[in-house]
């Protein structure tokens, strides 16, 4: 019962043709549809619902909303009540209003980010099928990413003013939506300020993450690859296509994932993320990183902070 997994992310792009080249030809997502408003719908080859990425033409980059899939339609009513009891307004969304989906609910996180929950989305199937499937399909483009893995959202953090939207959003995700806190960054003289949090509903290290910053926004959305060698190959693909690379292949201390970061043509940061990292279980203790070891938590190999990595992101809802 409850939230199962990430469903999709709706990203604003400035040039749809350039965005489609990036997400389809370079990352290897498959385009499944477009609509009269100019939105494009994409999925990874190993995903079965109609889309996990929705690209919307706009005059500024960033994220419009993020959506999570729940197990049963009745969960929408149960979770809607929990969210209202928590003190957050909930809007009912009719079937079809969220493209390709059944009825949904819509609300804003304490951070201000817009989130949807839904139970049904149009099914199109995996590229390899589900009967005697091959390990991967022929004709993959670029990096050949498997699926949308997670997103990291930036939240307002001004401890001197008593503002900590990371902590508020983390508490909401745990109390109202049943997410598990897997890792956190604690800062300040007494290590009592929660500056970042990673939360999961599946067995992966995180299905969503929150990091503190001056204003809310989208830090990145991540796409799954099998292993370290695939991250390296993806970086080669990015370089061949003159993609602006933010961080060359590295390992995170936090989540243990192998990673590389880069920007789409509109300036939205993407990540390729590989490997299990670790198996999240309900009784797993929370992993805590302190301010003095934050650099190794972010980039384990170099152990050096890169201010642009946390300071540069697409702002606003």
Coordinates of C-alpha atoms in Angstrom, one line a residue:
X1 CA 0.0 0.0 0.0
X2 CA 1.1 3.6 -0.6
X3 CA 3.7 5.1 -2.8
X4 CA 5.6 2.5 -5.0
X5 CA 8.2 4.5 -6.9
X6 CA 9.0 7.5 -9.0
X7 CA 6.6 7.9 -11.9
X8 CA 7.8 10.8 -14.0
X9 CA 9.4 14.3 -14.0
X10 CA 8.1 17.2 -16.1
X11 CA 11.0 19.4 -17.3
X12 CA 10.9 22.8 -19.0
X13 CA 13.0 23.1 -22.1
X14 CA 13.9 26.1 -24.2
X15 CA 14.4 24.4 -27.6
X16 CA 12.4 21.2 -28.1
X17 CA 14.4 20.0 -31.1
X18 CA 17.7 20.3 -29.2
X19 CA 16.1 18.7 -26.1
X20 CA 14.8 15.7 -28.0
X21 CA 18.2 15.2 -29.6
X22 CA 19.8 15.2 -26.1
X23 CA 17.3 12.9 -24.4
X24 CA 16.7 10.5 -27.3
X25 CA 19.9 10.4 -29.3
X26 CA 22.4 11.1 -26.5
X27 CA 20.8 9.6 -23.4
X28 CA 18.9 6.9 -25.3
X29 CA 15.3 7.5 -24.1
X30 CA 12.5 6.5 -26.5
X31 CA 9.9 9.0 -27.5
X32 CA 6.4 7.6 -27.1
X33 CA 4.2 10.6 -27.9
X34 CA 3.7 14.3 -28.4
X35 CA 0.6 16.4 -27.8
X36 CA -1.1 19.5 -29.2
X37 CA 0.6 21.7 -26.6
X38 CA 4.0 20.7 -27.8
X39 CA 4.9 18.4 -24.9
X40 CA 7.0 15.4 -25.7
X41 CA 6.8 12.1 -23.7
X42 CA 9.8 9.8 -23.2
X43 CA 10.6 6.5 -21.5
X44 CA 13.7 4.3 -20.9
X45 CA 13.9 1.0 -22.8
X46 CA 13.5 -0.9 -19.5
X47 CA 10.4 1.0 -18.4
X48 CA 6.8 -0.2 -19.1
X49 CA 4.6 2.9 -18.5
X50 CA 4.1 5.3 -21.4
X51 CA 6.6 7.9 -20.1
X52 CA 8.9 8.8 -17.2
X53 CA 10.0 12.2 -18.7
X54 CA 7.7 14.9 -20.0
X55 CA 9.4 17.8 -21.8
X56 CA 7.4 21.0 -21.9
X57 CA 8.4 24.0 -24.2
X58 CA 9.0 27.1 -22.1
X59 CA 11.0 30.3 -21.9
X60 CA 12.9 29.2 -18.8
X61 CA 14.5 25.9 -17.7
X62 CA 13.5 23.9 -14.6
X63 CA 10.9 21.5 -13.3
X64 CA 7.2 21.9 -13.5
X65 CA 6.3 18.9 -11.3
X66 CA 7.4 15.5 -10.2
X67 CA 5.0 12.5 -9.9
X68 CA 5.1 9.2 -7.9
X69 CA 3.0 6.1 -8.6
X70 CA 1.0 4.5 -5.9
X71 CA 0.0 0.9 -5.7
X72 CA -3.8 1.1 -5.7
X73 CA -6.3 3.7 -6.7
X74 CA -7.7 3.7 -3.1
X75 CA -4.2 4.8 -1.9
X76 CA -5.0 8.2 -3.4
X77 CA -7.8 8.7 -1.0
X78 CA -5.8 7.4 2.0
X79 CA -2.7 9.5 1.2
X80 CA -4.8 12.5 0.3
X81 CA -6.3 12.4 3.8
X82 CA -2.9 12.1 5.4
X83 CA -1.6 15.0 3.5
X84 CA -4.6 17.2 4.4
X85 CA -4.2 16.1 8.1
X86 CA -0.6 17.1 7.9
X87 CA -1.8 20.6 7.0
X88 CA -1.2 20.7 3.2
X89 CA -3.9 21.5 0.7
X90 CA -4.7 18.7 -1.8
X91 CA -6.4 19.1 -5.2
X92 CA -8.2 16.3 -7.0
X93 CA -7.1 15.8 -10.6
X94 CA -9.5 14.1 -13.0
X95 CA -8.4 11.2 -15.1
X96 CA -6.6 12.4 -18.2
X97 CA -5.7 15.8 -16.8
X98 CA -2.3 14.4 -16.0
X99 CA -1.5 13.0 -19.5
X100 CA -2.0 9.3 -20.0
X101 CA -2.9 8.8 -16.3
X102 CA -6.0 8.0 -14.3
X103 CA -7.2 10.2 -11.6
X104 CA -4.5 11.8 -9.4
X105 CA -4.0 14.2 -6.5
X106 CA -1.8 17.3 -6.6
X107 CA -0.1 19.2 -3.8
X108 CA 3.0 21.2 -2.9
X109 CA 5.7 20.0 -0.7
X110 CA 6.8 22.2 2.2
X111 CA 9.7 23.2 -0.1
X112 CA 7.1 24.6 -2.7
X113 CA 7.7 21.9 -5.3
X114 CA 4.6 20.6 -7.1
X115 CA 4.0 16.8 -6.7
X116 CA 1.4 14.5 -8.1
X117 CA 0.4 11.0 -7.0
X118 CA -1.4 8.7 -9.4
X119 CA -2.2 5.0 -9.6
X120 CA -2.7 4.3 -13.3
X121 CA -0.7 5.3 -16.4
X122 CA -1.0 4.1 -20.0
X123 CA 1.0 0.9 -20.4
X124 CA 3.3 0.4 -23.4
X125 CA 5.7 -2.3 -22.2
X126 CA 9.4 -2.8 -22.1
X127 CA 11.5 -2.7 -25.3
X128 CA 12.6 -6.3 -24.7
X129 CA 9.1 -7.5 -23.7
X130 CA 8.4 -9.7 -20.8
X131 CA 8.4 -13.2 -22.4
X132 CA 11.8 -14.8 -22.8
X133 CA 13.4 -11.3 -23.0
X134 CA 16.9 -10.4 -24.2
X135 CA 19.1 -8.5 -21.7
X136 CA 18.9 -5.4 -23.8
X137 CA 17.2 -4.4 -27.0
X138 CA 18.9 -3.8 -30.4
X139 CA 19.2 -0.3 -31.7
X140 CA 19.8 1.6 -28.5
X141 CA 21.0 5.2 -29.0
X142 CA 23.7 6.9 -27.1
X143 CA 24.1 6.0 -23.4
X144 CA 21.1 3.6 -23.5
X145 CA 19.8 4.6 -20.0
X146 CA 17.4 2.1 -18.4
X147 CA 15.0 4.3 -16.5
X148 CA 14.4 7.5 -14.6
X149 CA 16.0 6.7 -11.2
X150 CA 15.5 9.7 -8.9
X151 CA 15.5 13.5 -8.6
X152 CA 17.3 15.9 -6.2
X153 CA 15.3 19.0 -5.3
X154 CA 16.8 22.2 -3.9
X155 CA 15.1 23.6 -0.8
X156 CA 15.4 26.9 1.0
X157 CA 17.9 26.7 3.9
X158 CA 18.5 29.8 6.0
X159 CA 19.3 28.5 9.5
X160 CA 20.0 32.0 10.8
X161 CA 16.4 32.9 9.9
X162 CA 14.9 29.7 11.2
X163 CA 14.2 28.5 7.7
X164 CA 14.9 24.8 6.9
X165 CA 12.8 23.5 4.1
X166 CA 15.0 20.4 3.8
X167 CA 14.0 19.3 7.3
X168 CA 10.3 20.2 6.7
X169 CA 10.1 18.4 3.4
X170 CA 11.9 15.3 4.8
X171 CA 9.6 15.1 7.8
X172 CA 6.6 15.4 5.5
X173 CA 7.8 12.6 3.2
X174 CA 8.3 10.4 6.2
X175 CA 5.1 11.2 8.1
X176 CA 2.6 11.7 5.3
X177 CA 3.9 9.5 2.4
X178 CA 5.8 6.8 4.3
X179 CA 9.3 7.4 2.8
X180 CA 12.3 6.1 4.7
X181 CA 15.2 8.4 5.4
X182 CA 18.3 6.6 4.2
X183 CA 21.1 9.2 4.5
X184 CA 21.4 12.8 5.7
X185 CA 24.0 15.6 6.0
X186 CA 24.1 17.4 9.4
X187 CA 25.9 20.7 9.6
X188 CA 26.5 23.5 12.1
X189 CA 28.6 23.8 15.3
X190 CA 26.6 21.0 16.9
X191 CA 25.8 19.0 13.7
X192 CA 22.1 19.6 14.5
X193 CA 21.0 21.2 11.2
X194 CA 19.7 18.8 8.5
X195 CA 21.2 20.3 5.3
X196 CA 20.4 17.4 3.0
X197 CA 18.4 14.2 3.0
X198 CA 18.0 11.1 0.8
X199 CA 14.7 9.1 1.0
X200 CA 13.4 5.9 -0.5
X201 CA 10.3 3.9 -1.0
X202 CA 12.0 1.1 -2.9
X203 CA 15.1 -0.8 -2.0
X204 CA 17.5 1.6 -3.8
X205 CA 19.4 4.3 -1.7
X206 CA 17.0 7.0 -2.8
X207 CA 13.9 7.8 -4.8
X208 CA 14.1 11.5 -4.0
X209 CA 16.6 13.8 -2.3
X210 CA 16.5 17.3 -0.8
X211 CA 19.5 19.6 -0.5
X212 CA 19.6 23.1 1.1
X213 CA 20.2 26.2 -1.0
X214 CA 19.3 29.9 -1.2
X215 CA 16.1 29.3 -3.2
X216 CA 14.1 26.3 -4.3
X217 CA 14.7 24.5 -7.6
X218 CA 15.8 21.4 -9.4
X219 CA 19.3 20.2 -8.9
X220 CA 19.2 17.2 -11.2
X221 CA 17.2 14.2 -12.5
X222 CA 19.1 10.9 -12.7
X223 CA 19.0 8.0 -15.1
X224 CA 20.0 4.5 -14.3
X225 CA 22.8 2.5 -15.9
X226 CA 24.0 -1.0 -14.9
X227 CA 27.6 -0.5 -13.8
X228 CA 30.6 1.7 -13.7
X229 CA 31.8 0.8 -17.2
X230 CA 28.4 2.1 -18.5
X231 CA 29.0 5.5 -16.8
X232 CA 32.4 5.7 -18.4
X233 CA 30.9 4.9 -21.8
X234 CA 28.1 7.4 -21.3
X235 CA 30.7 10.1 -20.6
X236 CA 32.4 9.2 -23.9
X237 CA 29.0 9.5 -25.6
X238 CA 28.4 12.9 -24.0
X239 CA 31.9 14.2 -25.1
X240 CA 31.3 13.0 -28.6
X241 CA 28.1 15.0 -28.7
X242 CA 29.7 18.1 -27.2
X243 CA 27.5 17.9 -24.1
X244 CA 28.4 20.3 -21.3
X245 CA 29.8 17.9 -18.7
X246 CA 29.6 19.1 -15.1
X247 CA 31.4 16.3 -13.2
X248 CA 33.3 13.5 -15.0
X249 CA 32.8 9.9 -13.7
X250 CA 33.2 9.7 -10.0
X251 CA 31.9 7.9 -6.9
X252 CA 29.6 9.3 -4.3
X253 CA 30.3 8.5 -0.7
X254 CA 26.6 9.3 -0.1
X255 CA 24.6 6.4 -1.6
X256 CA 27.9 4.8 -2.9
X257 CA 26.6 5.3 -6.5
X258 CA 28.9 5.8 -9.4
X259 CA 28.0 8.9 -11.3
X260 CA 28.5 11.6 -13.9
X261 CA 26.7 14.9 -14.2
X262 CA 26.0 17.1 -17.3
X263 CA 23.5 19.6 -18.6
X264 CA 20.8 19.3 -21.2
X265 CA 20.8 22.1 -23.9
X266 CA 18.4 24.2 -21.7
X267 CA 20.6 24.0 -18.7
X268 CA 18.8 21.3 -16.7
X269 CA 21.3 19.1 -14.9
X270 CA 21.2 15.4 -15.6
X271 CA 23.0 12.5 -14.0
X272 CA 23.9 9.0 -15.0
X273 CA 23.8 6.8 -11.9
X274 CA 24.9 3.2 -11.8
X275 CA 25.0 0.3 -9.4
X276 CA 22.8 -0.7 -6.4
X277 CA 24.9 1.3 -4.0
X278 CA 23.4 -0.7 -1.1
X279 CA 20.1 -2.5 -0.3
X280 CA 17.7 -0.3 1.6
X281 CA 15.7 -2.2 4.1
X282 CA 13.1 -1.0 6.6
X283 CA 15.3 -1.6 9.6
X284 CA 18.5 -0.1 8.0
X285 CA 20.0 2.6 10.3
X286 CA 20.2 6.1 8.8
X287 CA 23.6 7.0 7.5
X288 CA 24.8 10.4 8.7
X289 CA 27.5 12.6 7.1
X290 CA 28.9 15.5 9.1
X291 CA 30.1 18.9 7.7
X292 CA 33.8 18.0 8.2
X293 CA 33.4 15.0 5.8
X294 CA 30.9 16.5 3.4
X295 CA 33.4 16.7 0.5
X296 CA 34.0 13.0 0.6
X297 CA 30.3 12.3 0.9
X298 CA 29.7 14.2 -2.3
X299 CA 32.8 13.2 -4.3
X300 CA 34.5 10.3 -2.6
X301 CA 37.5 10.1 -5.0
X302 CA 38.7 13.6 -4.8
X303 CA 37.3 14.6 -1.4
X304 CA 37.0 18.2 -2.6
X305 CA 34.0 20.5 -2.6
X306 CA 33.0 22.0 -5.9
X307 CA 30.9 25.0 -5.1
X308 CA 29.4 25.2 -8.6
X309 CA 28.0 21.8 -8.1
X310 CA 25.7 22.9 -5.3
X311 CA 25.3 26.6 -6.2
X312 CA 24.3 26.1 -9.9
X313 CA 20.8 24.7 -10.5
X314 CA 17.6 25.7 -12.2
X315 CA 15.5 27.8 -9.8
X316 CA 11.8 28.0 -9.1
X317 CA 8.8 25.7 -9.3

